[in-house]
XYZ file of C-alpha atoms in Angstrom:
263
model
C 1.159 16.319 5.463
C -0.808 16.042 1.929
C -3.414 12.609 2.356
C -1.885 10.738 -0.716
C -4.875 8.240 -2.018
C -5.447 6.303 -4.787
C -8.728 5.244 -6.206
C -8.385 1.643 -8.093
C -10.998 1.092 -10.242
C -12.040 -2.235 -12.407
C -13.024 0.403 -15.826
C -14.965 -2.635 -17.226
C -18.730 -1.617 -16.982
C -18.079 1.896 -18.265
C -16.370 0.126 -21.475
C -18.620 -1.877 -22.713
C -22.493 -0.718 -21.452
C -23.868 2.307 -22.940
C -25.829 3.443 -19.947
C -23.366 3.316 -17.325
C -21.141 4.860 -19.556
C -23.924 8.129 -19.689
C -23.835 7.561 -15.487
C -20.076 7.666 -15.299
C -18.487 9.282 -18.857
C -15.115 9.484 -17.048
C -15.137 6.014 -15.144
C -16.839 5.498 -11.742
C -12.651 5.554 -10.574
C -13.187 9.074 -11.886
C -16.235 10.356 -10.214
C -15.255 8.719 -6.740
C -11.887 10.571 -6.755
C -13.527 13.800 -7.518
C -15.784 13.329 -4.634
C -12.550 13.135 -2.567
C -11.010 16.032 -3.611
C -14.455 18.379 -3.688
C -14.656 17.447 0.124
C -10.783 17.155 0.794
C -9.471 19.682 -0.794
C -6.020 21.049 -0.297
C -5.667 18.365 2.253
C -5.927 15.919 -0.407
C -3.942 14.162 -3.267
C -5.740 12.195 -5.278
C -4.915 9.596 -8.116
C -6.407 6.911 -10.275
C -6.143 3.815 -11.811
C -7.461 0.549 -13.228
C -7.287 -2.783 -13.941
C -5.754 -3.241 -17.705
C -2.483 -0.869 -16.260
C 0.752 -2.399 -15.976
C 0.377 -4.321 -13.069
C -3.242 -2.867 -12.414
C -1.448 0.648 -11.749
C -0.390 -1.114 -8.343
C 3.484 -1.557 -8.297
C 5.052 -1.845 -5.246
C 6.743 2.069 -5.696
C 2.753 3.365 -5.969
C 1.692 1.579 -3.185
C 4.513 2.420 -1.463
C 3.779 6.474 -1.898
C -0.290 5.995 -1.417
C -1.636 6.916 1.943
C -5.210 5.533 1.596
C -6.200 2.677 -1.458
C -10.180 3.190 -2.293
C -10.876 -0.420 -4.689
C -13.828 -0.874 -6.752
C -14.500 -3.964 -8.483
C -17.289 -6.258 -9.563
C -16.938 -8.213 -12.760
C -13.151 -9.111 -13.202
C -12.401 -10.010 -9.568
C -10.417 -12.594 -11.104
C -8.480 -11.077 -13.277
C -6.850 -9.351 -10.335
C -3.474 -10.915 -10.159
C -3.133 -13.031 -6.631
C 1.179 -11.187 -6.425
C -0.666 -7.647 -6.565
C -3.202 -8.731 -4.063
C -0.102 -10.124 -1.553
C 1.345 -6.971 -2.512
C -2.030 -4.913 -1.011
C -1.966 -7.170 1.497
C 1.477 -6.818 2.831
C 1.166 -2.708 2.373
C -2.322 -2.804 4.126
C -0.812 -5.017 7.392
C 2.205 -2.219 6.988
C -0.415 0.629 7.535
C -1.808 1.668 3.943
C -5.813 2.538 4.605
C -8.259 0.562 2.856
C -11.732 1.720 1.607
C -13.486 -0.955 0.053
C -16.347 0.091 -1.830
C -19.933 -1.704 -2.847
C -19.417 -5.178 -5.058
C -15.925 -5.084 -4.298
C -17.294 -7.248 -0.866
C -16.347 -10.124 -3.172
C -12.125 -9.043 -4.238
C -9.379 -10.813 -3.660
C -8.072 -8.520 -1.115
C -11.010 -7.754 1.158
C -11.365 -11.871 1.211
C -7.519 -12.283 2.074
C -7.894 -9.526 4.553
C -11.476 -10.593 6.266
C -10.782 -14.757 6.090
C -14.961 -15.494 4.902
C -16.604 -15.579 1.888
C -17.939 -12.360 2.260
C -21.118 -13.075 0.643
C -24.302 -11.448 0.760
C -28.176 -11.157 -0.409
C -29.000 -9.480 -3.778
C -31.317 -7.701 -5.510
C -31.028 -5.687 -8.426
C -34.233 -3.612 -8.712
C -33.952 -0.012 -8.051
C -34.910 -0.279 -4.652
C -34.461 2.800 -2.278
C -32.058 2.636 0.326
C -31.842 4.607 3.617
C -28.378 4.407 5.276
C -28.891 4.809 9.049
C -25.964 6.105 11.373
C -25.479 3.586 14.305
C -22.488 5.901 15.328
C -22.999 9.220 15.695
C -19.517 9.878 17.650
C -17.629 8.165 14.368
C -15.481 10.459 12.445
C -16.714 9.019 9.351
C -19.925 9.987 10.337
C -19.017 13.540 10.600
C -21.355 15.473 8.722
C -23.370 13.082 7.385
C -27.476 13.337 7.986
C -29.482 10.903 9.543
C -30.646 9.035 7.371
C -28.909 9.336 3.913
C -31.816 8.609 1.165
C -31.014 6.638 -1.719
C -33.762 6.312 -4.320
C -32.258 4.143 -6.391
C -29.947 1.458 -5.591
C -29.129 -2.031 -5.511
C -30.115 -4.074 -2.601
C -27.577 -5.692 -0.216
C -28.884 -8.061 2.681
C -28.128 -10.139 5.274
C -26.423 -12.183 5.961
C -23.160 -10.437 5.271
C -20.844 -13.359 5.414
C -17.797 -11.150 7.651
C -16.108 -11.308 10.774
C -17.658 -9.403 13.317
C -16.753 -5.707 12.805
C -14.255 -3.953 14.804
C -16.673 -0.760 14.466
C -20.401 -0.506 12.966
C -20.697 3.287 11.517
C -24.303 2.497 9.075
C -26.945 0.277 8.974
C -29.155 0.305 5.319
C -32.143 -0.509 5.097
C -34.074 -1.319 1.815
C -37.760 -0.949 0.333
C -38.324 -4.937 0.068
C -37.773 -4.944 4.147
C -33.854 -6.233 4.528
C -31.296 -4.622 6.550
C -27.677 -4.770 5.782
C -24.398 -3.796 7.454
C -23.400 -1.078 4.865
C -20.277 1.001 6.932
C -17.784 -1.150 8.832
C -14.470 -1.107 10.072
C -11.689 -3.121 10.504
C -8.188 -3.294 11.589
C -6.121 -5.986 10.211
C -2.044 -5.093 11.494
C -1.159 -1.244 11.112
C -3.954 -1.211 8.755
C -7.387 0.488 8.681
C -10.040 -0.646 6.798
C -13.426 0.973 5.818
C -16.447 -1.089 4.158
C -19.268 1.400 2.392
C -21.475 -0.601 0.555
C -24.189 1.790 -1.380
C -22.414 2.587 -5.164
C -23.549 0.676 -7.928
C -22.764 0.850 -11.774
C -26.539 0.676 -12.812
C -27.146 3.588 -10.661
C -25.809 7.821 -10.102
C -24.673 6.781 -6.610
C -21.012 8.025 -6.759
C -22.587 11.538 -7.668
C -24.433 11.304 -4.709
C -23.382 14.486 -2.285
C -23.605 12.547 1.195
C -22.464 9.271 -0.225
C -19.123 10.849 -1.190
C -19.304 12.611 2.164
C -18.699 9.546 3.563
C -16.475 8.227 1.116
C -13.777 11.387 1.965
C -14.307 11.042 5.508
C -13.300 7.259 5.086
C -10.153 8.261 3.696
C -9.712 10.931 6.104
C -10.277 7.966 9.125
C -8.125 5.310 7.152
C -4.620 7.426 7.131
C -2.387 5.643 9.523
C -1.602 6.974 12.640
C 2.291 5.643 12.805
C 5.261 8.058 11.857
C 6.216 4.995 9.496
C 4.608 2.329 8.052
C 6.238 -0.895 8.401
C 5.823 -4.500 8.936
C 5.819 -5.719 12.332
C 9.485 -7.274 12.882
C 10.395 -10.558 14.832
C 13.065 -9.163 16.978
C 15.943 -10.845 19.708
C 16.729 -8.995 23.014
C 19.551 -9.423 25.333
C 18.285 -9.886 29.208
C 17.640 -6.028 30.524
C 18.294 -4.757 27.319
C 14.608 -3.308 26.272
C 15.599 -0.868 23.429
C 18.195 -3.012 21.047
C 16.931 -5.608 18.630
C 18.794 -8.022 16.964
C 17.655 -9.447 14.006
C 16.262 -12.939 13.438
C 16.849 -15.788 10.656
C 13.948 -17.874 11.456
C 13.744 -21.174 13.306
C 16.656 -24.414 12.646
C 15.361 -25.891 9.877
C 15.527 -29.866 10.793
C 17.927 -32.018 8.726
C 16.736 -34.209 5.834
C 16.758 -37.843 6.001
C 19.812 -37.720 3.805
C 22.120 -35.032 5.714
C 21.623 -37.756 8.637
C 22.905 -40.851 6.375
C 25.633 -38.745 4.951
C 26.332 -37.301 8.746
């Protein structure tokens, strides 16, 4: 079947500074999808959107035919509407993949999803970054060499303020002497979740050939492995009966002080 994915994008930088509008013309939404589908191909279908749509382009119908959601945000985290981030949520515990890309470390959703603050060390200086693959065997390490160079970028450090990662794919490390986390995964339900962190709006990084190397083989990793996605449902079974649930109302609610006087 066709890998539907959709690449969210904030569109905010792009609009209103002149040089990372001559980095990313199009929108870095733009460039990142067209990374996907140079190294996906066929396999591929791949969509954008941003912020200022209707909903942020994230109704429950697109959500509900996307595959793999790859978000991007830095400066308007909070304009992100908390019922489209349940929404995410609720599709990303049903089995939508996640990539989660660079600054967006501090969205709604990948706080909702990881519980922490998610905070970091910064430094915005054009250092170089080498991304180092901890995990060879990974399929989103497929591919990739050993290590990716970077010359421009902005620094990320520890401590990365996450829960302990299911799987560690990259470690960076920077010319000022930190180290960082930069590929992750998670599970969180049926979902999959990938953390990249190098991309940055000051700097060509989305253009860079191994960086969206990883990026498609993210999305590639992130596609659920169930026939359906669905919540997981609270289910009653008779005694010996193992195949035939019966749905479930939720607990008795307890009587108010005032259905006992009146009882």
């Amino acid at each position: 079947m066709t890998l539907r994915v959709l690449v969210w994008g904030e569109n905010r930088h792009e609009q209103v500074e002149p040089h990372v509008a001559e980095i990313y013309p199009d929108g870095m939404h733009t460039t990142i999808a067209e990374g996907i589908a140079e190294n996906l191909g066929d396999a591929v279908e791949v969509a954008t959107t941003t912020l200022d749509e209707p909903e942020h382009g994230l109704t429950e119908e697109v959500l509900a035919g996307t595959d793999v959601l790859v978000w991007w945000g830095h400066a308007a985290h909070g304009e992100v509407d908390d019922k489209v981030v349940d929404r995410v949520y609720q599709h990303v515990l049903s089995g939508m993949g996640l990539l989660v890309l660079h600054s967006a470390h501090w969205s709604k959703i990948f706080g909702k999803l990881m519980g922490t603050t998610c905070t970091l060390r910064w430094r915005s200086e054009r250092d170089r970054e080498l991304v180092w693959t901890v995990n060879p065997t990974h399929p989103i390490a497929r591919g990739v060499p050993h290590p990716i160079v970077i010359e421009q970028q902005e620094m990320y450090g520890e401590f990365f303020d996450i829960p302990v990662p299911d799987e560690l794919v990259f470690v960076s490390t920077f010319s000022g002497g930190e180290v960082f986390r930069s590929g992750c995964t998670f599970r969180r339900g049926h979902g999959k979740i990938f953390f990249f962190s190098p991309g940055d709006q000051d700097y060509p990084v989305y253009h860079h050939k191994d960086v969206r190397k990883v990026i498609a083989n993210g999305v590639e990793w992130a596609r659920t492995d169930l026939p359906e996605r669905a919540l997981p449902t609270l289910l009653r079974y008779e005694t010996g009966d193992f195949f035939n649930g019966h749905g479930y109302a939720g607990p008795i609610e307890a009587e108010s002080d005032e259905e006992r006087a009146d009882a």
